[in-house]
């Protein structure tokens, strides 16, 4: 994703919570986009958390899995899950999860949303924009101000409700129970815990703020 945003010198300052949220969305985006590169695997392996807490415990499990598995094994697992043919594969697109088909109404709606928010996809893979990785990357950008100023909370919630919460939890759940997944089973569990944390936080927004239109 990119935008005609300000330079680094004028980039918006984020508080620690929003910076952490944005980084989590980027982490899961990267893990779903392609077999993770060494730098992303190193960042994943560095994850540590309190096992008594659902989200942090899941992140800790994901970090441990990244430390224990080789880059080659994770790459093969990604290819088997996301690039393989057959019913056992994972098809990480919003249109497919919501309608059972590609290039359907959810993709058209997402494209309109991206246009309204100033989001421009830059991935060169040829994937439709409703790939989970692109949507999670867009959410990270809305939080961080990649497309201008950080999006206000109502706009973040609208995007989350319409394009993330409607289907990406199901994608993560499918990964978490997939019989051929090891690393991506941990990705699915951690992703589920993260999105549940986000959903609970959005639900704590007062009704007046929650239903305010996008700014």
PDB file of C-alpha atoms in Angstrom:
ATOM      1  CA  UNK A   1       0.000   0.000   0.000  1.00  0.00           C
ATOM      2  CA  UNK A   2       1.132   3.525  -0.554  1.00  0.00           C
ATOM      3  CA  UNK A   3      -0.145   7.060  -0.671  1.00  0.00           C
ATOM      4  CA  UNK A   4       1.032  10.524  -1.421  1.00  0.00           C
ATOM      5  CA  UNK A   5       1.671  11.047   2.250  1.00  0.00           C
ATOM      6  CA  UNK A   6       4.024  13.326   4.087  1.00  0.00           C
ATOM      7  CA  UNK A   7       7.729  12.675   4.342  1.00  0.00           C
ATOM      8  CA  UNK A   8       9.264  10.972   7.352  1.00  0.00           C
ATOM      9  CA  UNK A   9      10.032  14.387   8.856  1.00  0.00           C
ATOM     10  CA  UNK A  10       6.334  15.197   9.067  1.00  0.00           C
ATOM     11  CA  UNK A  11       4.994  11.687   9.657  1.00  0.00           C
ATOM     12  CA  UNK A  12       2.314  11.554  12.357  1.00  0.00           C
ATOM     13  CA  UNK A  13       3.414  10.556  15.833  1.00  0.00           C
ATOM     14  CA  UNK A  14       1.595   7.529  17.227  1.00  0.00           C
ATOM     15  CA  UNK A  15       1.163   6.532  20.824  1.00  0.00           C
ATOM     16  CA  UNK A  16       2.629   3.190  21.847  1.00  0.00           C
ATOM     17  CA  UNK A  17      -0.696   1.349  21.643  1.00  0.00           C
ATOM     18  CA  UNK A  18      -1.489   2.438  18.090  1.00  0.00           C
ATOM     19  CA  UNK A  19       2.075   1.782  16.981  1.00  0.00           C
ATOM     20  CA  UNK A  20       1.810  -1.741  18.406  1.00  0.00           C
ATOM     21  CA  UNK A  21      -1.569  -2.289  16.729  1.00  0.00           C
ATOM     22  CA  UNK A  22      -0.238  -1.156  13.367  1.00  0.00           C
ATOM     23  CA  UNK A  23       2.810  -3.398  13.700  1.00  0.00           C
ATOM     24  CA  UNK A  24       0.621  -6.405  14.529  1.00  0.00           C
ATOM     25  CA  UNK A  25      -1.506  -5.854  11.435  1.00  0.00           C
ATOM     26  CA  UNK A  26       1.668  -5.570   9.348  1.00  0.00           C
ATOM     27  CA  UNK A  27       3.069  -8.738  10.900  1.00  0.00           C
ATOM     28  CA  UNK A  28       0.030 -10.815   9.980  1.00  0.00           C
ATOM     29  CA  UNK A  29      -0.155  -9.155   6.565  1.00  0.00           C
ATOM     30  CA  UNK A  30       3.422 -10.155   5.835  1.00  0.00           C
ATOM     31  CA  UNK A  31       2.924 -13.719   7.030  1.00  0.00           C
ATOM     32  CA  UNK A  32      -0.108 -14.149   4.772  1.00  0.00           C
ATOM     33  CA  UNK A  33       1.304 -12.348   1.734  1.00  0.00           C
ATOM     34  CA  UNK A  34       4.157 -14.704   0.862  1.00  0.00           C
ATOM     35  CA  UNK A  35       6.582 -17.160   2.425  1.00  0.00           C
ATOM     36  CA  UNK A  36       8.132 -14.960   5.119  1.00  0.00           C
ATOM     37  CA  UNK A  37      11.524 -13.455   4.336  1.00  0.00           C
ATOM     38  CA  UNK A  38      14.370 -13.810   6.869  1.00  0.00           C
ATOM     39  CA  UNK A  39      13.791 -10.375   8.427  1.00  0.00           C
ATOM     40  CA  UNK A  40      10.093 -11.087   8.996  1.00  0.00           C
ATOM     41  CA  UNK A  41      10.899 -14.503  10.426  1.00  0.00           C
ATOM     42  CA  UNK A  42      13.452 -12.905  12.754  1.00  0.00           C
ATOM     43  CA  UNK A  43      10.836 -10.410  13.959  1.00  0.00           C
ATOM     44  CA  UNK A  44       8.363 -13.248  14.472  1.00  0.00           C
ATOM     45  CA  UNK A  45      10.914 -15.349  16.339  1.00  0.00           C
ATOM     46  CA  UNK A  46      11.537 -12.410  18.683  1.00  0.00           C
ATOM     47  CA  UNK A  47       7.923 -12.430  19.885  1.00  0.00           C
ATOM     48  CA  UNK A  48       7.630 -13.114  23.604  1.00  0.00           C
ATOM     49  CA  UNK A  49       4.553 -12.968  25.766  1.00  0.00           C
ATOM     50  CA  UNK A  50       2.888 -13.955  29.015  1.00  0.00           C
ATOM     51  CA  UNK A  51       1.419 -17.425  28.473  1.00  0.00           C
ATOM     52  CA  UNK A  52      -1.369 -16.641  30.955  1.00  0.00           C
ATOM     53  CA  UNK A  53      -2.864 -14.054  28.609  1.00  0.00           C
ATOM     54  CA  UNK A  54      -4.638 -15.172  25.444  1.00  0.00           C
ATOM     55  CA  UNK A  55      -3.116 -12.744  22.934  1.00  0.00           C
ATOM     56  CA  UNK A  56       0.360 -12.591  24.404  1.00  0.00           C
ATOM     57  CA  UNK A  57       0.370 -16.334  24.952  1.00  0.00           C
ATOM     58  CA  UNK A  58      -0.552 -16.907  21.298  1.00  0.00           C
ATOM     59  CA  UNK A  59       2.157 -14.510  20.148  1.00  0.00           C
ATOM     60  CA  UNK A  60       4.628 -16.330  22.370  1.00  0.00           C
ATOM     61  CA  UNK A  61       3.630 -19.648  20.779  1.00  0.00           C
ATOM     62  CA  UNK A  62       4.044 -18.134  17.317  1.00  0.00           C
ATOM     63  CA  UNK A  63       7.486 -16.804  18.223  1.00  0.00           C
ATOM     64  CA  UNK A  64       8.540 -20.195  19.567  1.00  0.00           C
ATOM     65  CA  UNK A  65       7.334 -21.885  16.392  1.00  0.00           C
ATOM     66  CA  UNK A  66       9.350 -19.454  14.260  1.00  0.00           C
ATOM     67  CA  UNK A  67      12.452 -20.182  16.333  1.00  0.00           C
ATOM     68  CA  UNK A  68      12.044 -23.945  16.060  1.00  0.00           C
ATOM     69  CA  UNK A  69      11.275 -24.281  12.342  1.00  0.00           C
ATOM     70  CA  UNK A  70      13.589 -23.647   9.421  1.00  0.00           C
ATOM     71  CA  UNK A  71      12.895 -20.991   6.824  1.00  0.00           C
ATOM     72  CA  UNK A  72      12.666 -23.722   4.183  1.00  0.00           C
ATOM     73  CA  UNK A  73      10.081 -25.706   6.154  1.00  0.00           C
ATOM     74  CA  UNK A  74       7.931 -22.606   6.629  1.00  0.00           C
ATOM     75  CA  UNK A  75       8.228 -21.742   2.943  1.00  0.00           C
ATOM     76  CA  UNK A  76       7.094 -25.228   1.932  1.00  0.00           C
ATOM     77  CA  UNK A  77       4.190 -25.031   4.371  1.00  0.00           C
ATOM     78  CA  UNK A  78       3.103 -21.674   2.954  1.00  0.00           C
ATOM     79  CA  UNK A  79       3.246 -23.016  -0.591  1.00  0.00           C
ATOM     80  CA  UNK A  80       1.268 -26.127   0.328  1.00  0.00           C
ATOM     81  CA  UNK A  81      -1.421 -24.136   2.140  1.00  0.00           C
ATOM     82  CA  UNK A  82      -1.844 -21.102  -0.101  1.00  0.00           C
ATOM     83  CA  UNK A  83      -0.451 -22.039  -3.500  1.00  0.00           C
ATOM     84  CA  UNK A  84      -1.384 -25.711  -3.706  1.00  0.00           C
ATOM     85  CA  UNK A  85      -4.327 -27.049  -5.619  1.00  0.00           C
ATOM     86  CA  UNK A  86      -7.237 -28.971  -4.170  1.00  0.00           C
ATOM     87  CA  UNK A  87      -9.800 -28.672  -1.431  1.00  0.00           C
ATOM     88  CA  UNK A  88      -7.200 -28.655   1.341  1.00  0.00           C
ATOM     89  CA  UNK A  89      -5.780 -25.315   0.224  1.00  0.00           C
ATOM     90  CA  UNK A  90      -6.605 -21.956   1.799  1.00  0.00           C
ATOM     91  CA  UNK A  91      -8.067 -19.254  -0.467  1.00  0.00           C
ATOM     92  CA  UNK A  92      -7.394 -15.999   1.452  1.00  0.00           C
ATOM     93  CA  UNK A  93      -9.751 -13.635  -0.377  1.00  0.00           C
ATOM     94  CA  UNK A  94     -12.735 -11.745   0.998  1.00  0.00           C
ATOM     95  CA  UNK A  95     -14.932 -12.513  -2.017  1.00  0.00           C
ATOM     96  CA  UNK A  96     -14.230 -16.224  -1.752  1.00  0.00           C
ATOM     97  CA  UNK A  97     -14.910 -16.415   1.983  1.00  0.00           C
ATOM     98  CA  UNK A  98     -18.142 -14.429   1.767  1.00  0.00           C
ATOM     99  CA  UNK A  99     -19.581 -15.747  -1.514  1.00  0.00           C
ATOM    100  CA  UNK A 100     -17.646 -18.882  -2.440  1.00  0.00           C
ATOM    101  CA  UNK A 101     -16.389 -17.228  -5.629  1.00  0.00           C
ATOM    102  CA  UNK A 102     -13.627 -14.831  -6.658  1.00  0.00           C
ATOM    103  CA  UNK A 103     -14.125 -11.285  -8.016  1.00  0.00           C
ATOM    104  CA  UNK A 104     -17.572 -10.857  -6.500  1.00  0.00           C
ATOM    105  CA  UNK A 105     -19.377  -7.942  -4.820  1.00  0.00           C
ATOM    106  CA  UNK A 106     -17.095  -7.824  -1.729  1.00  0.00           C
ATOM    107  CA  UNK A 107     -14.127  -7.004  -3.994  1.00  0.00           C
ATOM    108  CA  UNK A 108     -16.040  -4.183  -5.688  1.00  0.00           C
ATOM    109  CA  UNK A 109     -17.066  -2.789  -2.297  1.00  0.00           C
ATOM    110  CA  UNK A 110     -13.490  -2.988  -1.034  1.00  0.00           C
ATOM    111  CA  UNK A 111     -12.218  -1.128  -4.091  1.00  0.00           C
ATOM    112  CA  UNK A 112     -14.724   1.657  -3.425  1.00  0.00           C
ATOM    113  CA  UNK A 113     -13.623   1.792   0.204  1.00  0.00           C
ATOM    114  CA  UNK A 114      -9.959   1.967  -0.797  1.00  0.00           C
ATOM    115  CA  UNK A 115     -10.763   4.812  -3.176  1.00  0.00           C
ATOM    116  CA  UNK A 116     -12.724   6.709  -0.523  1.00  0.00           C
ATOM    117  CA  UNK A 117      -9.899   6.324   2.016  1.00  0.00           C
ATOM    118  CA  UNK A 118      -7.077   7.113  -0.403  1.00  0.00           C
ATOM    119  CA  UNK A 119      -5.584   3.631  -0.145  1.00  0.00           C
ATOM    120  CA  UNK A 120      -3.592   2.511  -3.154  1.00  0.00           C
ATOM    121  CA  UNK A 121      -2.379  -1.068  -3.479  1.00  0.00           C
ATOM    122  CA  UNK A 122       1.235  -1.472  -4.572  1.00  0.00           C
ATOM    123  CA  UNK A 123       1.721  -5.215  -4.399  1.00  0.00           C
ATOM    124  CA  UNK A 124       2.963  -6.515  -7.754  1.00  0.00           C
ATOM    125  CA  UNK A 125       1.736 -10.090  -7.354  1.00  0.00           C
ATOM    126  CA  UNK A 126      -1.361  -9.596  -9.477  1.00  0.00           C
ATOM    127  CA  UNK A 127      -3.590 -10.661  -6.582  1.00  0.00           C
ATOM    128  CA  UNK A 128      -7.016  -9.013  -6.264  1.00  0.00           C
ATOM    129  CA  UNK A 129      -7.122  -6.327  -3.600  1.00  0.00           C
ATOM    130  CA  UNK A 130      -9.308  -8.438  -1.320  1.00  0.00           C
ATOM    131  CA  UNK A 131      -6.404 -10.719  -0.377  1.00  0.00           C
ATOM    132  CA  UNK A 132      -6.222 -10.821   3.429  1.00  0.00           C
ATOM    133  CA  UNK A 133      -2.646  -9.518   3.361  1.00  0.00           C
ATOM    134  CA  UNK A 134      -3.658  -6.380   1.460  1.00  0.00           C
ATOM    135  CA  UNK A 135      -6.615  -5.698   3.748  1.00  0.00           C
ATOM    136  CA  UNK A 136      -4.553  -6.106   6.929  1.00  0.00           C
ATOM    137  CA  UNK A 137      -1.852  -3.874   5.449  1.00  0.00           C
ATOM    138  CA  UNK A 138      -4.473  -1.236   4.692  1.00  0.00           C
ATOM    139  CA  UNK A 139      -5.712  -1.369   8.296  1.00  0.00           C
ATOM    140  CA  UNK A 140      -2.149  -0.866   9.513  1.00  0.00           C
ATOM    141  CA  UNK A 141      -1.865   2.160   7.252  1.00  0.00           C
ATOM    142  CA  UNK A 142      -5.134   3.654   8.486  1.00  0.00           C
ATOM    143  CA  UNK A 143      -3.887   3.407  12.064  1.00  0.00           C
ATOM    144  CA  UNK A 144      -0.391   4.702  11.296  1.00  0.00           C
ATOM    145  CA  UNK A 145      -1.388   7.521   8.963  1.00  0.00           C
ATOM    146  CA  UNK A 146       0.258   6.008   5.894  1.00  0.00           C
ATOM    147  CA  UNK A 147      -2.412   7.583   3.712  1.00  0.00           C
ATOM    148  CA  UNK A 148      -2.259  11.040   5.295  1.00  0.00           C
ATOM    149  CA  UNK A 149      -3.348  11.599   8.872  1.00  0.00           C
ATOM    150  CA  UNK A 150      -4.155   8.583  11.052  1.00  0.00           C
ATOM    151  CA  UNK A 151      -7.762   7.585  10.462  1.00  0.00           C
ATOM    152  CA  UNK A 152     -10.136   8.521  13.292  1.00  0.00           C
ATOM    153  CA  UNK A 153     -11.406   5.657  15.393  1.00  0.00           C
ATOM    154  CA  UNK A 154     -14.882   5.564  13.763  1.00  0.00           C
ATOM    155  CA  UNK A 155     -13.280   5.149  10.332  1.00  0.00           C
ATOM    156  CA  UNK A 156     -11.005   2.424  11.645  1.00  0.00           C
ATOM    157  CA  UNK A 157     -13.985   0.607  13.144  1.00  0.00           C
ATOM    158  CA  UNK A 158     -16.023   0.922   9.952  1.00  0.00           C
ATOM    159  CA  UNK A 159     -13.191  -0.611   7.933  1.00  0.00           C
ATOM    160  CA  UNK A 160     -12.635  -3.335  10.527  1.00  0.00           C
ATOM    161  CA  UNK A 161     -16.337  -4.218  10.701  1.00  0.00           C
ATOM    162  CA  UNK A 162     -16.854  -4.288   6.940  1.00  0.00           C
ATOM    163  CA  UNK A 163     -13.662  -5.830   5.606  1.00  0.00           C
ATOM    164  CA  UNK A 164     -11.908  -7.665   8.459  1.00  0.00           C
ATOM    165  CA  UNK A 165     -14.304  -8.908  11.124  1.00  0.00           C
ATOM    166  CA  UNK A 166     -16.715 -10.305   8.514  1.00  0.00           C
ATOM    167  CA  UNK A 167     -14.307 -13.019   7.387  1.00  0.00           C
ATOM    168  CA  UNK A 168     -10.642 -12.883   8.439  1.00  0.00           C
ATOM    169  CA  UNK A 169     -11.398 -14.527  11.829  1.00  0.00           C
ATOM    170  CA  UNK A 170     -12.761 -17.474   9.818  1.00  0.00           C
ATOM    171  CA  UNK A 171      -9.577 -17.539   7.745  1.00  0.00           C
ATOM    172  CA  UNK A 172      -7.439 -17.584  10.887  1.00  0.00           C
ATOM    173  CA  UNK A 173      -9.660 -20.266  12.428  1.00  0.00           C
ATOM    174  CA  UNK A 174      -9.239 -22.423   9.329  1.00  0.00           C
ATOM    175  CA  UNK A 175      -5.467 -22.087   9.627  1.00  0.00           C
ATOM    176  CA  UNK A 176      -5.550 -22.848  13.354  1.00  0.00           C
ATOM    177  CA  UNK A 177      -7.150 -26.262  12.760  1.00  0.00           C
ATOM    178  CA  UNK A 178      -5.634 -27.140   9.391  1.00  0.00           C
ATOM    179  CA  UNK A 179      -4.189 -30.667   9.565  1.00  0.00           C
ATOM    180  CA  UNK A 180      -1.209 -29.770   7.368  1.00  0.00           C
ATOM    181  CA  UNK A 181      -0.272 -26.590   9.245  1.00  0.00           C
ATOM    182  CA  UNK A 182       2.349 -26.241  11.956  1.00  0.00           C
ATOM    183  CA  UNK A 183       3.748 -22.719  11.724  1.00  0.00           C
ATOM    184  CA  UNK A 184       0.548 -21.391  10.172  1.00  0.00           C
ATOM    185  CA  UNK A 185      -1.524 -23.094  12.827  1.00  0.00           C
ATOM    186  CA  UNK A 186       0.258 -20.802  15.291  1.00  0.00           C
ATOM    187  CA  UNK A 187      -0.307 -17.867  12.920  1.00  0.00           C
ATOM    188  CA  UNK A 188      -4.022 -18.684  12.889  1.00  0.00           C
ATOM    189  CA  UNK A 189      -4.268 -18.903  16.678  1.00  0.00           C
ATOM    190  CA  UNK A 190      -2.370 -15.654  17.216  1.00  0.00           C
ATOM    191  CA  UNK A 191      -4.318 -13.872  14.484  1.00  0.00           C
ATOM    192  CA  UNK A 192      -7.614 -14.978  16.011  1.00  0.00           C
ATOM    193  CA  UNK A 193      -6.586 -13.723  19.450  1.00  0.00           C
ATOM    194  CA  UNK A 194      -5.403 -10.401  18.018  1.00  0.00           C
ATOM    195  CA  UNK A 195      -8.595  -9.716  16.067  1.00  0.00           C
ATOM    196  CA  UNK A 196     -10.743 -10.670  19.055  1.00  0.00           C
ATOM    197  CA  UNK A 197      -8.778  -8.151  21.124  1.00  0.00           C
ATOM    198  CA  UNK A 198      -9.359  -5.493  18.465  1.00  0.00           C
ATOM    199  CA  UNK A 199     -13.075  -6.268  18.282  1.00  0.00           C
ATOM    200  CA  UNK A 200     -13.489  -5.985  22.050  1.00  0.00           C
ATOM    201  CA  UNK A 201     -11.645  -2.665  22.033  1.00  0.00           C
ATOM    202  CA  UNK A 202     -13.853  -1.281  19.265  1.00  0.00           C
ATOM    203  CA  UNK A 203     -16.973  -2.388  21.149  1.00  0.00           C
ATOM    204  CA  UNK A 204     -15.880  -0.262  24.101  1.00  0.00           C
ATOM    205  CA  UNK A 205     -16.183   2.866  21.985  1.00  0.00           C
ATOM    206  CA  UNK A 206     -19.256   4.830  23.077  1.00  0.00           C
ATOM    207  CA  UNK A 207     -22.300   4.495  20.782  1.00  0.00           C
ATOM    208  CA  UNK A 208     -22.115   8.177  19.866  1.00  0.00           C
ATOM    209  CA  UNK A 209     -18.523   7.914  18.676  1.00  0.00           C
ATOM    210  CA  UNK A 210     -18.964   4.420  17.267  1.00  0.00           C
ATOM    211  CA  UNK A 211     -21.737   5.423  14.894  1.00  0.00           C
ATOM    212  CA  UNK A 212     -20.180   8.666  13.771  1.00  0.00           C
ATOM    213  CA  UNK A 213     -19.472   8.535  10.051  1.00  0.00           C
ATOM    214  CA  UNK A 214     -15.994   8.387   8.538  1.00  0.00           C
ATOM    215  CA  UNK A 215     -14.097  11.625   8.879  1.00  0.00           C
TER     216      UNK A 215
END
